[in-house]
mmCIF file with all atom_site columns, C-alpha atoms in Angstrom:
data_model
loop_
_atom_site.group_PDB
_atom_site.id
_atom_site.type_symbol
_atom_site.label_atom_id
_atom_site.label_alt_id
_atom_site.label_comp_id
_atom_site.label_asym_id
_atom_site.label_entity_id
_atom_site.label_seq_id
_atom_site.pdbx_PDB_ins_code
_atom_site.Cartn_x
_atom_site.Cartn_y
_atom_site.Cartn_z
_atom_site.occupancy
_atom_site.B_iso_or_equiv
_atom_site.pdbx_formal_charge
_atom_site.auth_seq_id
_atom_site.auth_comp_id
_atom_site.auth_asym_id
_atom_site.auth_atom_id
_atom_site.pdbx_PDB_model_num
ATOM 1   C CA . MET B 1 1   ? -22.366 -9.410  -60.484 1.00 43.00 ? 10  MET B CA 1
ATOM 2   C CA . ILE B 1 2   ? -25.846 -8.164  -61.194 1.00 47.00 ? 11  ILE B CA 1
ATOM 3   C CA . GLY B 1 3   ? -28.219 -11.040 -61.845 1.00 52.00 ? 12  GLY B CA 1
ATOM 4   C CA . ARG B 1 4   ? -30.627 -11.289 -64.719 1.00 58.00 ? 13  ARG B CA 1
ATOM 5   C CA . ALA B 1 5   ? -33.550 -10.594 -62.371 1.00 56.00 ? 14  ALA B CA 1
ATOM 6   C CA . MET B 1 6   ? -32.077 -7.258  -61.407 1.00 60.00 ? 15  MET B CA 1
ATOM 7   C CA . GLY B 1 7   ? -31.191 -6.475  -65.016 1.00 83.00 ? 16  GLY B CA 1
ATOM 8   C CA . TRP B 1 8   ? -34.826 -6.368  -66.126 1.00 90.00 ? 17  TRP B CA 1
ATOM 9   C CA . LYS B 1 9   ? -35.791 -4.194  -63.149 1.00 92.00 ? 18  LYS B CA 1
ATOM 10  C CA . ARG B 1 10  ? -33.091 -1.685  -63.963 1.00 93.00 ? 19  ARG B CA 1
ATOM 11  C CA . TYR B 1 11  ? -34.046 -1.764  -67.635 1.00 95.00 ? 20  TYR B CA 1
ATOM 12  C CA . TRP B 1 12  ? -37.743 -1.158  -67.004 1.00 96.00 ? 21  TRP B CA 1
ATOM 13  C CA . LEU B 1 13  ? -36.879 1.558   -64.525 1.00 96.00 ? 22  LEU B CA 1
ATOM 14  C CA . LEU B 1 14  ? -35.057 3.293   -67.377 1.00 97.00 ? 23  LEU B CA 1
ATOM 15  C CA . VAL B 1 15  ? -38.072 2.797   -69.655 1.00 97.00 ? 24  VAL B CA 1
ATOM 16  C CA . VAL B 1 16  ? -40.367 4.437   -67.098 1.00 98.00 ? 25  VAL B CA 1
ATOM 17  C CA . LEU B 1 17  ? -37.853 7.207   -66.409 1.00 97.00 ? 26  LEU B CA 1
ATOM 18  C CA . ALA B 1 18  ? -37.791 8.033   -70.131 1.00 97.00 ? 27  ALA B CA 1
ATOM 19  C CA . PHE B 1 19  ? -41.380 9.200   -69.634 1.00 98.00 ? 28  PHE B CA 1
ATOM 20  C CA . VAL B 1 20  ? -40.926 10.727  -66.174 1.00 97.00 ? 29  VAL B CA 1
ATOM 21  C CA . VAL B 1 21  ? -37.915 12.935  -66.819 1.00 97.00 ? 30  VAL B CA 1
ATOM 22  C CA . THR B 1 22  ? -39.173 14.267  -70.133 1.00 97.00 ? 31  THR B CA 1
ATOM 23  C CA . GLN B 1 23  ? -42.631 15.420  -69.112 1.00 95.00 ? 32  GLN B CA 1
ATOM 24  C CA . PRO B 1 24  ? -41.970 18.754  -67.321 1.00 94.00 ? 33  PRO B CA 1
ATOM 25  C CA . GLY B 1 25  ? -39.427 19.932  -69.873 1.00 93.00 ? 34  GLY B CA 1
ATOM 26  C CA . SER B 1 26  ? -41.615 18.846  -72.773 1.00 93.00 ? 35  SER B CA 1
ATOM 27  C CA . ILE B 1 27  ? -44.613 20.726  -71.416 1.00 91.00 ? 36  ILE B CA 1
ATOM 28  C CA . ALA B 1 28  ? -42.385 23.759  -70.865 1.00 89.00 ? 37  ALA B CA 1
ATOM 29  C CA . PHE B 1 29  ? -41.242 23.972  -74.471 1.00 87.00 ? 38  PHE B CA 1
ATOM 30  C CA . ALA B 1 30  ? -44.615 22.867  -75.890 1.00 87.00 ? 39  ALA B CA 1
ATOM 31  C CA . ASN B 1 31  ? -46.203 25.916  -74.245 1.00 84.00 ? 40  ASN B CA 1
ATOM 32  C CA . TRP B 1 32  ? -43.240 28.230  -74.790 1.00 80.00 ? 41  TRP B CA 1
ATOM 33  C CA . ASP B 1 33  ? -44.961 30.685  -77.097 1.00 71.00 ? 42  ASP B CA 1
ATOM 34  C CA . ALA B 1 34  ? -48.637 29.950  -76.435 1.00 70.00 ? 43  ALA B CA 1
ATOM 35  C CA . PRO B 1 35  ? -50.853 27.234  -75.004 1.00 70.00 ? 44  PRO B CA 1
ATOM 36  C CA . TYR B 1 36  ? -51.898 25.229  -78.044 1.00 78.00 ? 45  TYR B CA 1
ATOM 37  C CA . GLY B 1 37  ? -53.885 22.604  -76.223 1.00 86.00 ? 46  GLY B CA 1
ATOM 38  C CA . PHE B 1 38  ? -53.805 19.083  -74.933 1.00 91.00 ? 47  PHE B CA 1
ATOM 39  C CA . TYR B 1 39  ? -52.783 17.388  -78.171 1.00 90.00 ? 48  TYR B CA 1
ATOM 40  C CA . LYS B 1 40  ? -49.725 19.566  -78.643 1.00 90.00 ? 49  LYS B CA 1
ATOM 41  C CA . ASP B 1 41  ? -48.566 18.909  -75.070 1.00 92.00 ? 50  ASP B CA 1
ATOM 42  C CA . LEU B 1 42  ? -49.224 15.185  -75.484 1.00 94.00 ? 51  LEU B CA 1
ATOM 43  C CA . SER B 1 43  ? -47.427 14.937  -78.819 1.00 93.00 ? 52  SER B CA 1
ATOM 44  C CA . VAL B 1 44  ? -44.361 16.820  -77.599 1.00 93.00 ? 53  VAL B CA 1
ATOM 45  C CA . TRP B 1 45  ? -44.158 14.733  -74.423 1.00 96.00 ? 54  TRP B CA 1
ATOM 46  C CA . LEU B 1 46  ? -44.537 11.427  -76.254 1.00 96.00 ? 55  LEU B CA 1
ATOM 47  C CA . GLY B 1 47  ? -42.114 12.503  -78.968 1.00 95.00 ? 56  GLY B CA 1
ATOM 48  C CA . SER B 1 48  ? -39.498 13.395  -76.371 1.00 96.00 ? 57  SER B CA 1
ATOM 49  C CA . SER B 1 49  ? -40.158 10.144  -74.520 1.00 97.00 ? 58  SER B CA 1
ATOM 50  C CA . ALA B 1 50  ? -39.724 8.207   -77.763 1.00 97.00 ? 59  ALA B CA 1
ATOM 51  C CA . GLY B 1 51  ? -36.313 9.832   -78.193 1.00 96.00 ? 60  GLY B CA 1
ATOM 52  C CA . GLY B 1 52  ? -35.362 8.677   -74.708 1.00 97.00 ? 61  GLY B CA 1
ATOM 53  C CA . LEU B 1 53  ? -36.774 5.215   -75.364 1.00 97.00 ? 62  LEU B CA 1
ATOM 54  C CA . LEU B 1 54  ? -34.492 4.894   -78.392 1.00 97.00 ? 63  LEU B CA 1
ATOM 55  C CA . LEU B 1 55  ? -31.507 5.339   -76.086 1.00 96.00 ? 64  LEU B CA 1
ATOM 56  C CA . VAL B 1 56  ? -32.937 2.878   -73.563 1.00 97.00 ? 65  VAL B CA 1
ATOM 57  C CA . LEU B 1 57  ? -33.531 0.344   -76.332 1.00 97.00 ? 66  LEU B CA 1
ATOM 58  C CA . ALA B 1 58  ? -29.918 0.742   -77.488 1.00 96.00 ? 67  ALA B CA 1
ATOM 59  C CA . TYR B 1 59  ? -28.811 0.101   -73.901 1.00 96.00 ? 68  TYR B CA 1
ATOM 60  C CA . GLY B 1 60  ? -31.108 -2.936  -73.798 1.00 96.00 ? 69  GLY B CA 1
ATOM 61  C CA . LEU B 1 61  ? -29.481 -4.324  -76.935 1.00 96.00 ? 70  LEU B CA 1
ATOM 62  C CA . TYR B 1 62  ? -26.093 -3.914  -75.290 1.00 95.00 ? 71  TYR B CA 1
ATOM 63  C CA . GLU B 1 63  ? -27.274 -5.730  -72.142 1.00 93.00 ? 72  GLU B CA 1
ATOM 64  C CA . TRP B 1 64  ? -28.898 -8.440  -74.267 1.00 93.00 ? 73  TRP B CA 1
ATOM 65  C CA . GLY B 1 65  ? -25.573 -8.999  -76.017 1.00 93.00 ? 74  GLY B CA 1
ATOM 66  C CA . ARG B 1 66  ? -23.954 -9.447  -72.607 1.00 92.00 ? 75  ARG B CA 1
ATOM 67  C CA . LYS B 1 67  ? -26.688 -11.987 -71.687 1.00 91.00 ? 76  LYS B CA 1
ATOM 68  C CA . LYS B 1 68  ? -27.943 -9.738  -68.869 1.00 90.00 ? 77  LYS B CA 1
ATOM 69  C CA . LEU B 1 69  ? -31.350 -9.047  -70.404 1.00 92.00 ? 78  LEU B CA 1
ATOM 70  C CA . GLY B 1 70  ? -33.866 -11.353 -72.017 1.00 92.00 ? 79  GLY B CA 1
ATOM 71  C CA . SER B 1 71  ? -35.199 -10.851 -75.512 1.00 93.00 ? 80  SER B CA 1
ATOM 72  C CA . ALA B 1 72  ? -38.777 -10.589 -74.181 1.00 95.00 ? 81  ALA B CA 1
ATOM 73  C CA . ASN B 1 73  ? -37.805 -7.345  -72.439 1.00 95.00 ? 82  ASN B CA 1
ATOM 74  C CA . LEU B 1 74  ? -36.460 -5.930  -75.684 1.00 95.00 ? 83  LEU B CA 1
ATOM 75  C CA . ILE B 1 75  ? -39.559 -6.930  -77.618 1.00 96.00 ? 84  ILE B CA 1
ATOM 76  C CA . LEU B 1 76  ? -41.901 -5.437  -75.012 1.00 97.00 ? 85  LEU B CA 1
ATOM 77  C CA . SER B 1 77  ? -39.930 -2.209  -74.830 1.00 97.00 ? 86  SER B CA 1
ATOM 78  C CA . ALA B 1 78  ? -39.915 -1.993  -78.633 1.00 97.00 ? 87  ALA B CA 1
ATOM 79  C CA . VAL B 1 79  ? -43.713 -2.340  -78.524 1.00 98.00 ? 88  VAL B CA 1
ATOM 80  C CA . VAL B 1 80  ? -43.840 0.468   -75.941 1.00 98.00 ? 89  VAL B CA 1
ATOM 81  C CA . LEU B 1 81  ? -41.650 2.586   -78.221 1.00 97.00 ? 90  LEU B CA 1
ATOM 82  C CA . VAL B 1 82  ? -43.833 1.933   -81.277 1.00 97.00 ? 91  VAL B CA 1
ATOM 83  C CA . LEU B 1 83  ? -47.031 2.678   -79.333 1.00 98.00 ? 92  LEU B CA 1
ATOM 84  C CA . THR B 1 84  ? -45.486 5.869   -77.974 1.00 97.00 ? 93  THR B CA 1
ATOM 85  C CA . VAL B 1 85  ? -44.547 7.010   -81.469 1.00 96.00 ? 94  VAL B CA 1
ATOM 86  C CA . VAL B 1 86  ? -47.936 6.107   -82.959 1.00 96.00 ? 95  VAL B CA 1
ATOM 87  C CA . VAL B 1 87  ? -49.958 7.822   -80.224 1.00 96.00 ? 96  VAL B CA 1
ATOM 88  C CA . GLY B 1 88  ? -47.650 10.856  -80.188 1.00 94.00 ? 97  GLY B CA 1
ATOM 89  C CA . TYR B 1 89  ? -47.694 11.203  -83.954 1.00 93.00 ? 98  TYR B CA 1
ATOM 90  C CA . SER B 1 90  ? -51.472 10.767  -84.024 1.00 92.00 ? 99  SER B CA 1
ATOM 91  C CA . ALA B 1 91  ? -51.785 13.572  -81.481 1.00 91.00 ? 100 ALA B CA 1
ATOM 92  C CA . GLU B 1 92  ? -49.561 15.713  -83.690 1.00 88.00 ? 101 GLU B CA 1
ATOM 93  C CA . LEU B 1 93  ? -51.730 14.951  -86.713 1.00 87.00 ? 102 LEU B CA 1
ATOM 94  C CA . ALA B 1 94  ? -54.816 15.974  -84.742 1.00 85.00 ? 103 ALA B CA 1
ATOM 95  C CA . ILE B 1 95  ? -53.493 19.543  -84.450 1.00 82.00 ? 104 ILE B CA 1
ATOM 96  C CA . ASP B 1 96  ? -51.862 19.805  -87.870 1.00 69.00 ? 105 ASP B CA 1
ATOM 97  C CA . GLY B 1 97  ? -54.843 21.482  -89.490 1.00 53.00 ? 106 GLY B CA 1
ATOM 98  C CA . GLU B 1 98  ? -55.341 23.964  -86.659 1.00 56.00 ? 107 GLU B CA 1
ATOM 99  C CA . MET B 1 99  ? -51.996 25.685  -86.603 1.00 55.00 ? 108 MET B CA 1
ATOM 100 C CA . GLY B 1 100 ? -49.801 24.211  -89.284 1.00 52.00 ? 109 GLY B CA 1
ATOM 101 C CA . TYR B 1 101 ? -47.794 22.377  -86.639 1.00 60.00 ? 110 TYR B CA 1
ATOM 102 C CA . GLY B 1 102 ? -46.265 19.069  -87.524 1.00 64.00 ? 111 GLY B CA 1
ATOM 103 C CA . SER B 1 103 ? -43.163 17.260  -88.564 1.00 68.00 ? 112 SER B CA 1
ATOM 104 C CA . GLY B 1 104 ? -44.500 16.038  -91.902 1.00 77.00 ? 113 GLY B CA 1
ATOM 105 C CA . ASN B 1 105 ? -43.971 12.300  -91.429 1.00 86.00 ? 114 ASN B CA 1
ATOM 106 C CA . ILE B 1 106 ? -43.332 9.757   -88.723 1.00 89.00 ? 115 ILE B CA 1
ATOM 107 C CA . VAL B 1 107 ? -39.575 9.543   -89.379 1.00 90.00 ? 116 VAL B CA 1
ATOM 108 C CA . LEU B 1 108 ? -39.195 13.285  -88.810 1.00 90.00 ? 117 LEU B CA 1
ATOM 109 C CA . PHE B 1 109 ? -41.363 12.921  -85.699 1.00 90.00 ? 118 PHE B CA 1
ATOM 110 C CA . VAL B 1 110 ? -38.905 10.377  -84.266 1.00 91.00 ? 119 VAL B CA 1
ATOM 111 C CA . ILE B 1 111 ? -35.878 12.511  -85.180 1.00 91.00 ? 120 ILE B CA 1
ATOM 112 C CA . GLY B 1 112 ? -37.571 15.544  -83.642 1.00 90.00 ? 121 GLY B CA 1
ATOM 113 C CA . GLY B 1 113 ? -38.397 13.394  -80.624 1.00 92.00 ? 122 GLY B CA 1
ATOM 114 C CA . PHE B 1 114 ? -34.732 12.652  -80.075 1.00 93.00 ? 123 PHE B CA 1
ATOM 115 C CA . LEU B 1 115 ? -33.956 16.369  -80.195 1.00 93.00 ? 124 LEU B CA 1
ATOM 116 C CA . GLY B 1 116 ? -36.969 16.967  -77.955 1.00 93.00 ? 125 GLY B CA 1
ATOM 117 C CA . PHE B 1 117 ? -35.571 14.450  -75.471 1.00 96.00 ? 126 PHE B CA 1
ATOM 118 C CA . ILE B 1 118 ? -32.350 16.427  -75.208 1.00 96.00 ? 127 ILE B CA 1
ATOM 119 C CA . LEU B 1 119 ? -34.213 19.718  -74.850 1.00 95.00 ? 128 LEU B CA 1
ATOM 120 C CA . SER B 1 120 ? -36.685 18.345  -72.294 1.00 95.00 ? 129 SER B CA 1
ATOM 121 C CA . VAL B 1 121 ? -33.866 17.008  -70.115 1.00 96.00 ? 130 VAL B CA 1
ATOM 122 C CA . MET B 1 122 ? -32.137 20.391  -70.319 1.00 96.00 ? 131 MET B CA 1
ATOM 123 C CA . LEU B 1 123 ? -35.366 22.130  -69.242 1.00 94.00 ? 132 LEU B CA 1
ATOM 124 C CA . LEU B 1 124 ? -36.174 19.642  -66.467 1.00 94.00 ? 133 LEU B CA 1
ATOM 125 C CA . LEU B 1 125 ? -34.554 21.495  -63.567 1.00 93.00 ? 134 LEU B CA 1
ATOM 126 C CA . VAL B 1 126 ? -35.842 24.865  -64.734 1.00 92.00 ? 135 VAL B CA 1
ATOM 127 C CA . SER B 1 127 ? -39.430 23.656  -65.050 1.00 91.00 ? 136 SER B CA 1
ATOM 128 C CA . LEU B 1 128 ? -39.685 21.541  -61.879 1.00 90.00 ? 137 LEU B CA 1
ATOM 129 C CA . PRO B 1 129 ? -40.173 24.458  -59.436 1.00 88.00 ? 138 PRO B CA 1
ATOM 130 C CA . TYR B 1 130 ? -43.289 25.524  -61.355 1.00 84.00 ? 139 TYR B CA 1
ATOM 131 C CA . VAL B 1 131 ? -44.973 22.117  -61.104 1.00 84.00 ? 140 VAL B CA 1
ATOM 132 C CA . PRO B 1 132 ? -46.078 22.295  -57.414 1.00 79.00 ? 141 PRO B CA 1
ATOM 133 C CA . THR B 1 133 ? -47.347 25.871  -57.723 1.00 78.00 ? 142 THR B CA 1
ATOM 134 C CA . GLY B 1 134 ? -49.880 24.935  -60.396 1.00 74.00 ? 143 GLY B CA 1
ATOM 135 C CA . ASP B 1 135 ? -48.583 27.658  -62.724 1.00 77.00 ? 144 ASP B CA 1
ATOM 136 C CA . PHE B 1 136 ? -46.941 25.147  -65.004 1.00 82.00 ? 145 PHE B CA 1
ATOM 137 C CA . TYR B 1 137 ? -49.877 23.172  -66.388 1.00 85.00 ? 146 TYR B CA 1
ATOM 138 C CA . TYR B 1 138 ? -53.037 24.388  -68.058 1.00 88.00 ? 147 TYR B CA 1
ATOM 139 C CA . PRO B 1 139 ? -56.375 22.918  -66.972 1.00 88.00 ? 148 PRO B CA 1
ATOM 140 C CA . TYR B 1 140 ? -56.530 20.678  -70.049 1.00 90.00 ? 149 TYR B CA 1
ATOM 141 C CA . ASP B 1 141 ? -53.249 19.045  -68.954 1.00 89.00 ? 150 ASP B CA 1
ATOM 142 C CA . CYS B 1 142 ? -54.886 17.272  -65.999 1.00 89.00 ? 151 CYS B CA 1
ATOM 143 C CA . PRO B 1 143 ? -54.673 13.797  -67.651 1.00 92.00 ? 152 PRO B CA 1
ATOM 144 C CA . LEU B 1 144 ? -50.973 14.384  -68.343 1.00 93.00 ? 153 LEU B CA 1
ATOM 145 C CA . VAL B 1 145 ? -50.352 15.324  -64.713 1.00 91.00 ? 154 VAL B CA 1
ATOM 146 C CA . ILE B 1 146 ? -52.154 12.208  -63.507 1.00 93.00 ? 155 ILE B CA 1
ATOM 147 C CA . ALA B 1 147 ? -50.194 10.013  -65.931 1.00 95.00 ? 156 ALA B CA 1
ATOM 148 C CA . TRP B 1 148 ? -46.944 11.627  -64.790 1.00 94.00 ? 157 TRP B CA 1
ATOM 149 C CA . LEU B 1 149 ? -47.739 11.047  -61.102 1.00 94.00 ? 158 LEU B CA 1
ATOM 150 C CA . VAL B 1 150 ? -48.625 7.406   -61.770 1.00 97.00 ? 159 VAL B CA 1
ATOM 151 C CA . LEU B 1 151 ? -45.361 6.945   -63.679 1.00 97.00 ? 160 LEU B CA 1
ATOM 152 C CA . ILE B 1 152 ? -43.429 8.519   -60.794 1.00 97.00 ? 161 ILE B CA 1
ATOM 153 C CA . ALA B 1 153 ? -45.051 6.013   -58.416 1.00 97.00 ? 162 ALA B CA 1
ATOM 154 C CA . VAL B 1 154 ? -44.142 3.132   -60.741 1.00 97.00 ? 163 VAL B CA 1
ATOM 155 C CA . ALA B 1 155 ? -40.561 4.419   -60.972 1.00 97.00 ? 164 ALA B CA 1
ATOM 156 C CA . VAL B 1 156 ? -40.297 4.645   -57.177 1.00 97.00 ? 165 VAL B CA 1
ATOM 157 C CA . LEU B 1 157 ? -41.596 1.080   -56.778 1.00 97.00 ? 166 LEU B CA 1
ATOM 158 C CA . LEU B 1 158 ? -39.265 -0.295  -59.455 1.00 95.00 ? 167 LEU B CA 1
ATOM 159 C CA . GLY B 1 159 ? -36.335 1.647   -58.012 1.00 95.00 ? 168 GLY B CA 1
ATOM 160 C CA . ALA B 1 160 ? -37.012 0.400   -54.488 1.00 95.00 ? 169 ALA B CA 1
ATOM 161 C CA . SER B 1 161 ? -37.337 -3.176  -55.731 1.00 93.00 ? 170 SER B CA 1
ATOM 162 C CA . TYR B 1 162 ? -34.078 -2.875  -57.656 1.00 92.00 ? 171 TYR B CA 1
ATOM 163 C CA . VAL B 1 163 ? -32.233 -1.407  -54.655 1.00 93.00 ? 172 VAL B CA 1
ATOM 164 C CA . MET B 1 164 ? -33.520 -4.174  -52.379 1.00 93.00 ? 173 MET B CA 1
ATOM 165 C CA . GLU B 1 165 ? -32.411 -6.860  -54.847 1.00 90.00 ? 174 GLU B CA 1
ATOM 166 C CA . ARG B 1 166 ? -29.032 -5.190  -55.217 1.00 88.00 ? 175 ARG B CA 1
ATOM 167 C CA . ARG B 1 167 ? -28.527 -5.126  -51.449 1.00 90.00 ? 176 ARG B CA 1
ATOM 168 C CA . LYS B 1 168 ? -29.463 -8.804  -51.174 1.00 89.00 ? 177 LYS B CA 1
ATOM 169 C CA . GLU B 1 169 ? -26.998 -9.640  -53.944 1.00 85.00 ? 178 GLU B CA 1
ATOM 170 C CA . LYS B 1 170 ? -24.188 -7.732  -52.208 1.00 85.00 ? 179 LYS B CA 1
ATOM 171 C CA . LEU B 1 171 ? -25.011 -9.455  -48.926 1.00 85.00 ? 180 LEU B CA 1
ATOM 172 C CA . ARG B 1 172 ? -24.876 -12.873 -50.601 1.00 82.00 ? 181 ARG B CA 1
ATOM 173 C CA . GLU B 1 173 ? -21.529 -11.985 -52.222 1.00 79.00 ? 182 GLU B CA 1
ATOM 174 C CA . SER B 1 174 ? -20.029 -10.855 -48.930 1.00 77.00 ? 183 SER B CA 1
ATOM 175 C CA . GLU B 1 175 ? -21.278 -13.990 -47.148 1.00 77.00 ? 184 GLU B CA 1
ATOM 176 C CA . SER B 1 176 ? -19.772 -16.227 -49.813 1.00 74.00 ? 185 SER B CA 1
ATOM 177 C CA . ARG B 1 177 ? -16.363 -14.544 -49.427 1.00 71.00 ? 186 ARG B CA 1
ATOM 178 C CA . VAL B 1 178 ? -16.189 -15.042 -45.660 1.00 62.00 ? 187 VAL B CA 1
ATOM 179 C CA . PRO B 1 179 ? -14.241 -18.260 -44.880 1.00 61.00 ? 188 PRO B CA 1
#
């Protein structure tokens, strides 16, 4: 049985992965027709991440109901979700006057973010080969690339920690079964 300590690691790994897996696909469809700038790329990425975070939060509620996840984790992830939506929507508002781009209100931004999450995951494998060549990002996307690389490092560390805890738990279970 997975302990509560491992439950939060798995949960926060999913939170971080909501940002990691959406970034390449989001940048791909944000720049599909033309490069509109940093704020458009940021708003699409954060909107798509917010859609993924909604699913992670729903999973967290399920785990909380099973007593596998503490309420502090849910509250903190809800704060991350709200901050993601506010920053993403603010970035969208920053470009609204320039090109008439925008969802109209924050509720539509979140709904569009959920659809963006699905689209960004679908575009992930197609867009990944263009990341190492440098053809994928525009020069103004440098902060987004740095943020993505940092989030990948965090995901690797959380994943390694979770795997190590899981192996220890299995070892303890097998030792307790031996007569």
